[in-house]
Amino acid sequence: MNKTLNPVPVCFGGEWREIKDVATTPVHNPSTGDVIAETPLCTAAHVNEAVEAAAAAFPGWMETPAVERARVFFKFKALLEENFDDLVRSNTREHGKTVVESRGDVKRGIEMVEFACGVPSLLMGETLENLARGIDCETIRQPLGVCAGITPFNFPCMVPLWMYPVAIVCGNTFVLKPSEKVPLTAIKVGKLFEQAGLPKGVLNIVHGGRDCVHALLTHPKVRAISFVGSTPVAKYIYETGTKHGKRVQSNGGAKNFTLLMPDADVENSTRGVIEAAFGCAGERCMAGSTAVVVGAAEKTIMPTLVEATRRIKVGPTDRDPQPDMGAVITRQHRDRVLQLIETGVKEGAKIPADGRGVKINGAPNGFFVGATILDHVQPGMTVAKEEVFGPVLNVMHMEDLDAAIELANKSAYGNGASIFTRSGKAAREFKHRIKCGMVGINIGVPASMAWFPFNGWNESFFGDLHMQGREGVQFFTQQKVTMSRWFSFGEGDVWHTEAKK
Ligand code: NAD
């Protein structure tokens, strides 16, 4: 193996080791196109080893008092902060997003650890004295056992941290399978957790693709699965996991709508749409990939929006000066995005900002697509239906709020939707009628933070309990109800009564 490649070790039972003699898949630096690592595609036998290590660690970790478990998280948080810049660099290098965006990725992840530090309070149950005469009732929450997480490429630091901090602080043990396209930051974070004092086997990391995932989904000792990725895979994960008796929370893809009302503040709404559509090169499940321009907003906002889009500088993010936007994840993905733009134009969309054919000085092999607007997109077009997951903003035109809400509500997905307006009435109407789980009012990306559920609806989520917030704690625990009655010594004691006979 090339010596310059970064190692991609697994972690089973606290032992980090490189897996040899299996197929691998490349990890790229999208800014340069260089291969920076090779991810091993682990087999079912490797998954079994990881799950067995997690199962062996479970009894001891479950019995560790919740406040002691939380103390490991306080140290973990401190270590993540101390190593912040290194994590940001790693994130940018393997993903391609800008340093500013990577800082957001790592910060959002740290917030999940912050949330986990306070979970002991959320684990508290309820009691009622004298539920019936002399009978008290209480609830407690207990961990499930071995849980597993499967994550996508687009938030290498944050998404794994949506899952295992909550699972582990609740007393479970965990097997993480990060995206094979971006395993390096997840490994760094896992090593910091170990350094914080996490006992061996509580967090295990395995690498791979479909076969590895299938082995996790069907392993009898895995009790719960958290998944984040595209909708077809999310659906498959939900169906297969539940069929094998597991709890599953499965986040899928999305197409999110941003309504621009004629009374919206031009500067703020333009900034909001640009950030929502082109932030992280559009590779976000909360990307505002469709702007619905309502009535006269066509005249007030569109010219500014097109101008601002044309000014977005795309380029390599692994060096200074930083561009406004980085590359997309792989060459194949870049080609797919370009193909979808082509199809949009063929199907009748106008292209007032055209990001095809960008040439970047000093980075000829990076996976770049420039910021693109497809205007006058119609609902039947391919780009209106498929999640592009690239720096492409669809613009649709509607005569009024009713028509715009109706259009957005026809989407198969349901992650987020936003409105830019000065009218409280329009905002309230939108909030009430829009059919999705996260709503923004004068906010372009209404992605909820650690303390609230990440709340997809429709084809953007399969399951009952979302990640983050209280729902995350409920997902990773099971409730027990105890009713108790105590007698005076001897009273009702069958052996005592029998003995007196
Ligand atoms: P993906 O579905 O290709 O992969 C996600 C994970 O599933 C990876 O770990 C991958 O190894 C595994 N996987 C891929 N194909 C599989 C298969 N056939 N069987 C079993 N496992 C498989 O997604 P991606 O390209 O890594 O990430 C982008 C997608 O994730 C987008 O659709 C985006 O909207 C979505 N996403 C959703 C959210 C959310 O919270 N809703 C958040 C981030 C990303």
Coordinates of C-alpha atoms and ligand atoms in Angstrom, one line a residue:
M1 CA 0.0 0.0 0.0
N2 CA 1.2 3.5 -0.8
K3 CA 2.9 5.0 2.3
T4 CA 1.4 8.4 1.9
L5 CA -2.2 7.1 2.3
N6 CA -3.9 7.7 5.7
P7 CA -4.6 4.5 7.6
V8 CA -8.3 3.5 8.0
P9 CA -8.3 1.3 11.1
V10 CA -11.3 -0.5 12.6
C11 CA -11.8 -0.4 16.4
F12 CA -13.0 -3.6 18.0
G13 CA -13.1 -3.8 21.8
G14 CA -10.7 -0.9 22.1
E15 CA -8.1 -2.4 19.7
W16 CA -7.4 -0.3 16.6
R17 CA -6.2 -2.3 13.7
E18 CA -5.9 -2.2 10.0
I19 CA -7.9 -4.9 8.1
K20 CA -5.9 -6.5 5.3
D21 CA -6.9 -8.9 2.5
V22 CA -10.3 -7.3 1.8
A23 CA -11.4 -5.1 -1.1
T24 CA -11.0 -1.4 -0.5
T25 CA -12.7 1.8 -1.9
P26 CA -10.8 5.1 -2.3
V27 CA -11.2 8.2 -0.1
H28 CA -10.5 11.4 -2.1
N29 CA -9.5 14.9 -1.3
P30 CA -12.2 16.4 -3.6
S31 CA -10.3 19.7 -3.9
T32 CA -7.4 17.9 -5.8
G33 CA -8.9 14.6 -6.8
D34 CA -6.1 12.8 -5.0
V35 CA -6.7 9.5 -3.3
I36 CA -5.8 10.1 0.4
A37 CA -6.9 6.7 1.9
E38 CA -8.4 3.4 1.1
T39 CA -11.3 2.2 3.1
P40 CA -11.5 -1.5 3.8
L41 CA -14.8 -3.2 2.9
C42 CA -15.2 -5.3 6.0
T43 CA -17.0 -8.6 5.9
A44 CA -19.8 -10.1 8.0
A45 CA -17.1 -11.8 10.1
H46 CA -15.6 -8.3 11.0
V47 CA -19.1 -7.0 11.8
N48 CA -19.6 -10.0 14.1
E49 CA -16.3 -9.2 15.9
A50 CA -17.4 -5.6 16.4
V51 CA -20.9 -6.6 17.7
E52 CA -19.4 -9.2 20.1
A53 CA -17.0 -6.7 21.5
A54 CA -19.9 -4.2 22.0
A55 CA -22.0 -7.0 23.6
A56 CA -19.2 -7.9 26.0
A57 CA -18.8 -4.3 27.1
F58 CA -22.5 -3.8 27.7
P59 CA -23.1 -5.2 31.2
G60 CA -20.4 -3.2 32.8
W61 CA -21.3 0.0 31.0
M62 CA -25.0 -0.4 31.7
E63 CA -24.2 -0.7 35.4
T64 CA -22.0 2.4 35.4
P65 CA -24.1 5.1 37.0
A66 CA -25.5 7.6 34.5
V67 CA -23.6 10.6 36.1
E68 CA -20.3 8.7 35.8
R69 CA -21.1 7.9 32.2
A70 CA -21.8 11.6 31.7
R71 CA -18.4 12.6 33.2
V72 CA -16.7 10.8 30.3
F73 CA -18.6 13.1 28.0
F74 CA -17.4 16.2 29.8
K75 CA -13.9 15.1 29.1
F76 CA -14.7 14.1 25.6
K77 CA -16.2 17.6 24.9
A78 CA -13.0 19.3 26.3
L79 CA -10.9 17.1 24.0
L80 CA -13.0 17.8 21.0
E81 CA -12.6 21.6 21.7
E82 CA -8.8 21.2 22.2
N83 CA -8.5 19.4 18.9
F84 CA -11.0 21.6 17.0
D85 CA -8.7 22.9 14.3
D86 CA -7.3 19.4 13.5
L87 CA -10.9 18.0 13.2
V88 CA -11.8 20.9 10.9
R89 CA -8.8 20.3 8.7
S90 CA -9.5 16.6 8.4
N91 CA -13.2 17.3 7.7
T92 CA -12.4 19.8 4.9
R93 CA -9.8 17.5 3.4
E94 CA -11.9 14.4 3.1
H95 CA -15.2 16.2 2.3
G96 CA -14.2 19.3 0.3
K97 CA -16.4 21.8 2.1
T98 CA -14.9 25.1 3.2
V99 CA -13.2 25.7 6.5
V100 CA -16.1 27.8 7.7
E101 CA -18.5 25.0 6.8
S102 CA -16.3 22.4 8.5
R103 CA -16.2 24.5 11.7
G104 CA -20.0 24.4 11.6
D105 CA -20.0 20.6 11.1
V106 CA -17.6 20.1 14.1
K107 CA -19.4 22.6 16.3
R108 CA -22.8 21.0 15.7
G109 CA -21.2 17.6 16.6
I110 CA -19.8 19.1 19.8
E111 CA -23.3 20.3 20.7
M112 CA -24.5 16.7 20.6
V113 CA -21.8 15.8 23.2
E114 CA -22.9 18.9 25.3
F115 CA -26.4 17.5 25.1
A116 CA -25.2 14.1 26.2
C117 CA -23.6 15.6 29.3
G118 CA -27.0 16.6 30.5
V119 CA -28.8 13.3 29.6
P120 CA -28.9 11.9 33.2
S121 CA -31.7 14.4 34.0
L122 CA -33.6 13.2 30.9
L123 CA -33.3 9.5 32.1
M124 CA -35.2 10.3 35.2
G125 CA -38.5 8.5 35.5
E126 CA -41.8 9.5 37.1
T127 CA -43.4 8.2 40.3
L128 CA -46.9 8.5 41.8
E129 CA -47.3 7.6 45.4
N130 CA -50.7 5.9 46.2
L131 CA -51.6 5.1 42.6
A132 CA -54.0 2.8 44.5
R133 CA -54.2 2.6 48.3
G134 CA -50.7 1.5 49.5
I135 CA -49.5 1.0 46.0
D136 CA -46.8 3.2 44.4
C137 CA -45.9 3.3 40.7
E138 CA -42.7 4.4 39.0
T139 CA -41.1 4.4 35.6
I140 CA -37.4 4.0 34.8
R141 CA -35.6 4.1 31.5
Q142 CA -33.0 1.3 30.7
P143 CA -30.6 1.0 27.8
L144 CA -31.3 -1.5 25.0
G145 CA -27.9 -3.2 24.5
V146 CA -25.8 -3.0 21.3
C147 CA -26.9 -0.2 19.0
A148 CA -25.5 0.5 15.5
G149 CA -25.1 3.7 13.4
I150 CA -24.6 4.0 9.6
T151 CA -23.8 7.5 8.4
P152 CA -23.6 9.4 5.1
F153 CA -20.6 11.3 3.6
N154 CA -22.0 14.9 3.9
F155 CA -21.3 15.7 7.6
P156 CA -18.3 13.5 8.5
C157 CA -18.1 14.8 12.1
M158 CA -21.7 15.8 13.0
V159 CA -23.8 12.9 11.8
P160 CA -22.0 10.1 13.7
L161 CA -22.2 12.4 16.8
W162 CA -26.0 12.6 16.3
M163 CA -26.1 8.9 17.2
Y164 CA -23.5 7.4 19.5
P165 CA -23.2 10.1 22.2
V166 CA -26.9 9.8 23.1
A167 CA -26.9 6.0 22.7
I168 CA -23.8 5.6 24.9
V169 CA -24.7 8.1 27.6
C170 CA -27.9 6.2 28.0
G171 CA -25.9 3.0 28.8
N172 CA -25.8 1.3 25.4
T173 CA -22.7 0.1 23.6
F174 CA -22.3 1.0 19.9
V175 CA -21.0 -0.1 16.5
L176 CA -20.4 2.8 14.1
K177 CA -20.1 2.4 10.3
P178 CA -19.1 5.7 9.0
S179 CA -19.4 6.6 5.3
E180 CA -16.7 4.7 3.3
K181 CA -16.1 8.0 1.5
V182 CA -15.2 10.0 4.6
P183 CA -14.0 7.6 7.4
L184 CA -11.0 9.7 8.6
T185 CA -12.6 12.4 10.8
A186 CA -14.9 9.7 12.5
I187 CA -11.7 7.8 13.4
K188 CA -10.1 10.9 14.9
V189 CA -13.3 11.6 17.0
G190 CA -13.5 8.0 18.1
K191 CA -9.8 8.1 19.3
L192 CA -10.6 11.3 21.3
F193 CA -13.5 9.5 23.0
E194 CA -11.2 6.7 24.0
Q195 CA -8.7 9.2 25.4
A196 CA -11.6 10.7 27.5
G197 CA -11.7 7.4 29.4
L198 CA -14.4 5.5 27.6
P199 CA -14.1 1.8 28.5
K200 CA -12.9 -0.6 25.8
G201 CA -15.7 -2.0 23.6
V202 CA -18.3 0.7 24.4
L203 CA -17.7 2.3 21.0
N204 CA -16.6 0.1 18.1
I205 CA -15.9 1.2 14.5
V206 CA -16.2 -0.9 11.4
H207 CA -15.9 0.1 7.7
G208 CA -17.5 -0.9 4.5
G209 CA -20.5 -0.7 2.2
R210 CA -23.7 -2.8 1.6
D211 CA -22.5 -6.1 2.8
C212 CA -21.2 -4.6 6.1
V213 CA -24.5 -2.8 6.5
H214 CA -26.5 -5.9 5.8
A215 CA -24.5 -7.8 8.5
L216 CA -25.4 -5.1 11.0
L217 CA -29.1 -5.1 10.0
T218 CA -29.4 -8.8 10.5
H219 CA -27.2 -9.4 13.5
P220 CA -29.3 -10.9 16.3
K221 CA -27.3 -9.0 19.0
V222 CA -28.0 -5.6 17.5
R223 CA -31.0 -4.0 19.1
A224 CA -31.4 -0.7 17.4
I225 CA -30.2 1.0 14.2
S226 CA -29.7 4.7 13.5
F227 CA -29.3 5.5 9.8
V228 CA -28.8 8.7 7.8
G229 CA -28.4 8.7 4.0
S230 CA -30.4 8.7 0.8
T231 CA -34.1 7.8 0.7
P232 CA -33.9 4.5 -1.2
V233 CA -31.3 3.2 1.3
A234 CA -33.1 4.7 4.3
K235 CA -36.3 2.8 3.3
Y236 CA -34.4 -0.4 2.8
I237 CA -32.7 0.0 6.2
Y238 CA -36.0 0.6 7.9
E239 CA -37.7 -2.4 6.3
T240 CA -34.8 -4.8 6.8
G241 CA -34.0 -3.7 10.3
T242 CA -37.6 -3.8 11.6
K243 CA -38.1 -7.2 9.9
H244 CA -35.2 -8.4 12.0
G245 CA -36.8 -7.1 15.2
K246 CA -34.8 -4.0 15.7
R247 CA -35.8 -0.4 16.5
V248 CA -34.9 1.8 13.5
Q249 CA -34.7 5.5 13.0
S250 CA -33.8 6.2 9.4
N251 CA -33.3 9.6 7.9
G252 CA -33.5 9.9 4.1
G253 CA -33.0 12.5 1.4
A254 CA -34.9 15.7 0.7
K255 CA -35.9 18.6 -1.5
N256 CA -36.6 21.6 0.5
F257 CA -38.6 24.7 -0.6
T258 CA -37.9 28.3 0.2
L259 CA -40.8 30.7 -0.5
L260 CA -39.8 34.2 -1.4
M261 CA -42.8 36.5 -0.9
P262 CA -43.1 39.9 -2.7
D263 CA -42.7 41.8 0.6
A264 CA -39.5 39.9 1.7
D265 CA -36.4 42.0 2.6
V266 CA -34.3 41.6 -0.6
E267 CA -30.9 41.6 1.0
N268 CA -31.7 39.2 3.9
S269 CA -33.7 36.8 1.7
T270 CA -31.1 36.7 -1.0
R271 CA -28.4 35.9 1.6
G272 CA -30.7 33.2 3.1
V273 CA -31.4 31.5 -0.3
I274 CA -27.8 31.6 -1.4
E275 CA -26.6 30.1 1.9
A276 CA -29.4 27.4 1.8
A277 CA -28.8 26.4 -1.8
F278 CA -25.1 26.6 -2.2
G279 CA -23.7 26.1 1.4
C280 CA -21.7 22.8 1.5
A281 CA -22.0 22.9 -2.3
G282 CA -25.6 21.9 -1.9
E283 CA -24.7 18.6 -0.3
R284 CA -27.0 19.0 2.6
C285 CA -30.3 17.2 3.4
M286 CA -31.5 20.6 4.5
A287 CA -30.3 22.4 1.3
G288 CA -32.9 24.9 0.1
S289 CA -32.7 23.4 -3.4
T290 CA -36.0 25.0 -4.7
A291 CA -36.8 28.7 -4.4
V292 CA -40.5 29.5 -5.1
V293 CA -40.7 33.1 -6.2
V294 CA -44.2 34.4 -5.4
G295 CA -45.8 37.1 -7.5
A296 CA -43.8 40.4 -7.8
A297 CA -40.8 38.8 -5.9
E298 CA -39.8 37.9 -9.5
K299 CA -39.0 41.6 -10.1
T300 CA -37.6 42.5 -6.6
I301 CA -35.5 39.5 -5.7
M302 CA -34.6 37.5 -8.8
P303 CA -32.1 40.0 -10.3
T304 CA -30.2 40.2 -7.0
L305 CA -30.3 36.5 -6.5
V306 CA -28.9 35.8 -10.0
E307 CA -26.1 38.4 -9.5
A308 CA -25.1 37.0 -6.1
T309 CA -25.0 33.5 -7.5
R310 CA -22.8 34.4 -10.4
R311 CA -20.3 36.0 -7.9
I312 CA -19.9 32.7 -5.8
K313 CA -16.3 31.6 -6.1
V314 CA -15.7 27.9 -6.2
G315 CA -12.3 26.4 -5.6
P316 CA -10.1 24.2 -3.5
T317 CA -10.7 24.4 0.3
D318 CA -7.5 22.7 1.5
R319 CA -5.5 25.9 1.2
D320 CA -5.9 29.7 1.6
P321 CA -7.4 31.9 0.4
Q322 CA -10.7 30.0 1.0
P323 CA -13.3 30.1 -1.8
D324 CA -17.0 30.6 -1.1
M325 CA -17.8 27.1 -2.1
G326 CA -15.8 23.8 -2.4
A327 CA -15.9 20.7 -4.6
V328 CA -18.5 17.9 -4.5
I329 CA -17.6 14.6 -3.1
T330 CA -16.5 12.4 -6.0
R331 CA -15.9 12.6 -9.8
Q332 CA -18.9 10.4 -10.4
H333 CA -21.1 12.7 -8.3
R334 CA -19.8 15.8 -10.2
D335 CA -20.7 14.1 -13.4
R336 CA -24.2 13.2 -12.2
V337 CA -24.8 16.8 -11.1
L338 CA -23.7 18.1 -14.5
Q339 CA -25.9 15.5 -16.2
L340 CA -28.9 16.7 -14.2
I341 CA -28.2 20.3 -15.1
E342 CA -28.0 19.3 -18.8
T343 CA -31.3 17.4 -18.5
G344 CA -32.9 20.4 -16.8
V345 CA -31.9 22.6 -19.7
K346 CA -33.1 20.0 -22.3
E347 CA -36.4 19.8 -20.5
G348 CA -37.0 23.6 -20.8
A349 CA -35.4 25.3 -17.8
K350 CA -33.5 28.6 -18.3
I351 CA -30.0 28.9 -16.9
P352 CA -29.3 32.5 -15.8
A353 CA -26.3 31.3 -13.6
D354 CA -24.3 28.5 -15.3
G355 CA -21.8 26.6 -13.2
R356 CA -20.9 24.0 -15.9
G357 CA -17.4 24.0 -17.2
V358 CA -15.7 25.8 -14.4
K359 CA -11.9 25.7 -14.6
I360 CA -9.9 26.1 -11.4
N361 CA -6.3 27.4 -11.5
G362 CA -4.0 25.2 -9.5
A363 CA -6.6 22.4 -9.0
P364 CA -7.3 21.0 -12.4
N365 CA -8.5 17.6 -11.1
G366 CA -10.8 18.7 -8.3
F367 CA -14.5 17.8 -8.5
F368 CA -15.9 21.2 -9.1
V369 CA -19.3 22.4 -10.2
G370 CA -20.1 26.2 -10.1
A371 CA -23.2 27.6 -8.5
T372 CA -26.1 27.2 -10.9
I373 CA -29.6 28.5 -11.2
L374 CA -32.2 26.6 -13.2
D375 CA -35.1 29.0 -13.7
H376 CA -38.7 28.3 -14.7
V377 CA -38.5 24.7 -13.5
Q378 CA -41.8 22.9 -13.9
P379 CA -43.0 20.2 -11.5
G380 CA -42.7 17.4 -14.0
M381 CA -39.1 18.0 -14.8
T382 CA -36.4 15.5 -13.7
V383 CA -34.6 18.2 -11.6
A384 CA -37.8 19.0 -9.8
K385 CA -38.2 15.4 -8.8
E386 CA -34.7 14.1 -8.1
E387 CA -32.5 15.2 -5.2
V388 CA -29.5 16.7 -7.0
F389 CA -27.3 17.1 -3.9
G390 CA -25.1 19.7 -5.7
P391 CA -24.9 23.5 -6.1
V392 CA -28.0 23.8 -8.2
L393 CA -30.9 26.0 -7.3
N394 CA -34.3 25.3 -9.0
V395 CA -36.5 28.4 -9.3
M396 CA -40.2 28.0 -9.7
H397 CA -42.8 30.8 -10.0
M398 CA -46.2 30.9 -8.4
E399 CA -48.8 33.6 -8.3
D400 CA -49.6 33.6 -4.6
L401 CA -49.0 32.0 -1.2
D402 CA -51.7 29.3 -1.6
A403 CA -50.3 28.1 -4.9
A404 CA -46.7 28.1 -3.5
I405 CA -47.8 26.0 -0.4
E406 CA -49.7 23.6 -2.6
L407 CA -46.7 23.1 -4.8
A408 CA -44.3 22.5 -1.8
N409 CA -46.8 20.1 -0.3
K410 CA -46.8 17.9 -3.4
S411 CA -43.2 16.9 -2.6
A412 CA -42.6 13.3 -1.7
Y413 CA -40.0 14.5 0.9
G414 CA -40.6 16.5 4.1
N415 CA -37.4 17.6 5.8
G416 CA -37.6 21.4 5.8
A417 CA -39.3 24.5 4.2
S418 CA -38.8 28.2 4.7
I419 CA -40.6 31.4 4.0
F420 CA -39.1 34.9 3.7
T421 CA -41.7 37.6 4.3
R422 CA -42.5 40.6 6.5
S423 CA -46.0 39.4 7.0
G424 CA -46.8 37.6 10.3
K425 CA -50.0 36.4 8.7
A426 CA -48.3 34.8 5.7
A427 CA -45.7 33.3 8.0
R428 CA -48.3 31.8 10.3
E429 CA -50.4 30.5 7.4
F430 CA -47.2 28.8 6.0
K431 CA -46.2 27.3 9.4
H432 CA -49.6 25.9 9.9
R433 CA -50.2 24.4 6.4
I434 CA -46.7 23.3 5.2
K435 CA -46.3 19.5 5.3
C436 CA -42.8 19.0 6.5
G437 CA -41.0 18.6 9.9
M438 CA -38.7 21.7 10.2
V439 CA -40.0 25.1 9.3
G440 CA -38.0 28.3 8.8
I441 CA -39.4 31.8 9.1
N442 CA -36.8 34.2 7.6
I443 CA -34.3 31.5 8.1
G444 CA -32.9 29.6 5.1
V445 CA -31.8 26.4 6.8
P446 CA -34.1 25.5 9.7
A447 CA -32.0 22.5 10.7
S448 CA -32.8 21.9 14.4
M449 CA -30.0 21.7 16.9
A450 CA -29.0 19.0 19.4
W451 CA -31.7 19.9 22.0
F452 CA -34.6 19.5 19.5
P453 CA -35.5 16.6 17.2
F454 CA -34.1 16.5 13.7
N455 CA -37.6 16.2 12.5
G456 CA -38.0 14.8 8.9
W457 CA -41.5 13.8 7.6
N458 CA -42.7 11.7 4.7
E459 CA -39.9 10.1 2.6
S460 CA -37.3 12.0 4.5
F461 CA -37.8 9.9 7.6
F462 CA -38.7 6.3 8.4
G463 CA -39.4 5.4 12.0
D464 CA -41.1 6.9 15.0
L465 CA -38.5 8.6 17.2
H466 CA -36.1 11.1 15.6
M467 CA -32.5 11.8 16.4
Q468 CA -31.5 14.5 18.8
G469 CA -33.3 15.9 21.8
R470 CA -35.7 13.9 24.1
E471 CA -36.8 11.7 21.2
G472 CA -33.1 10.5 20.9
V473 CA -33.1 9.5 24.5
Q474 CA -36.4 7.7 24.1
F475 CA -35.1 5.9 21.0
F476 CA -32.1 4.5 22.8
T477 CA -33.9 3.4 26.0
Q478 CA -36.8 1.2 27.0
Q479 CA -39.2 2.1 29.7
K480 CA -40.1 -0.1 32.7
V481 CA -43.1 0.5 35.0
T482 CA -42.9 -0.9 38.5
M483 CA -45.9 -1.1 40.9
S484 CA -45.1 -1.9 44.5
R485 CA -46.9 -2.6 47.7
W486 CA -45.2 -3.3 51.1
F487 CA -46.9 -5.1 54.0
S488 CA -46.2 -4.9 57.7
F489 CA -44.0 -7.6 58.9
G490 CA -45.9 -10.9 58.7
E491 CA -49.0 -9.4 57.1
G492 CA -50.0 -11.3 54.0
D493 CA -46.9 -13.4 54.2
V494 CA -47.9 -16.8 53.0
W495 CA -44.9 -18.6 54.6
H496 CA -45.5 -16.8 57.9
T497 CA -49.2 -17.8 57.9
E498 CA -48.4 -21.3 56.9
A499 CA -45.7 -21.6 59.6
K500 CA -48.2 -20.7 62.3
K501 CA -50.6 -23.5 61.4
Ligands
NAD1 P1 -26.0 6.9 0.8 O1 -27.4 6.5 1.1 O2 -25.4 6.6 -0.5 O3 -25.1 6.2 2.0 C1 -25.3 6.4 3.3 C2 -24.8 5.2 4.1 O4 -25.4 4.0 3.6 C3 -23.3 4.9 3.8 O5 -22.7 4.6 5.0 C4 -23.2 3.8 2.8 O6 -22.1 3.0 3.0 C5 -24.5 3.0 3.1 N1 -25.1 2.4 1.9 C6 -25.1 3.0 0.6 N2 -25.8 2.2 -0.2 C7 -26.2 1.1 0.5 C8 -27.0 -0.1 0.2 N3 -27.4 -0.3 -1.0 N4 -27.2 -0.9 1.2 C9 -26.8 -0.7 2.5 N5 -26.0 0.4 2.8 C10 -25.8 1.3 1.9 O7 -25.9 8.5 1.1 P2 -24.7 9.4 0.9 O8 -24.6 9.7 -0.5 O9 -23.6 9.0 1.7 O10 -25.3 10.8 1.6 C11 -26.1 11.7 1.0 C12 -27.6 11.4 1.3 O11 -27.8 11.4 2.7 C13 -28.5 12.4 0.7 O12 -29.6 11.8 0.1 C14 -28.9 13.3 1.8 O13 -30.1 14.0 1.7 C15 -29.0 12.3 2.9 N6 -28.9 12.9 4.2 C16 -30.0 12.9 5.0 C17 -29.9 13.6 6.3 C18 -31.2 13.6 7.1 O14 -31.0 13.9 8.3 N7 -32.3 13.4 6.6 C19 -28.7 14.1 6.7 C20 -27.6 14.0 5.9 C21 -27.7 13.4 4.7

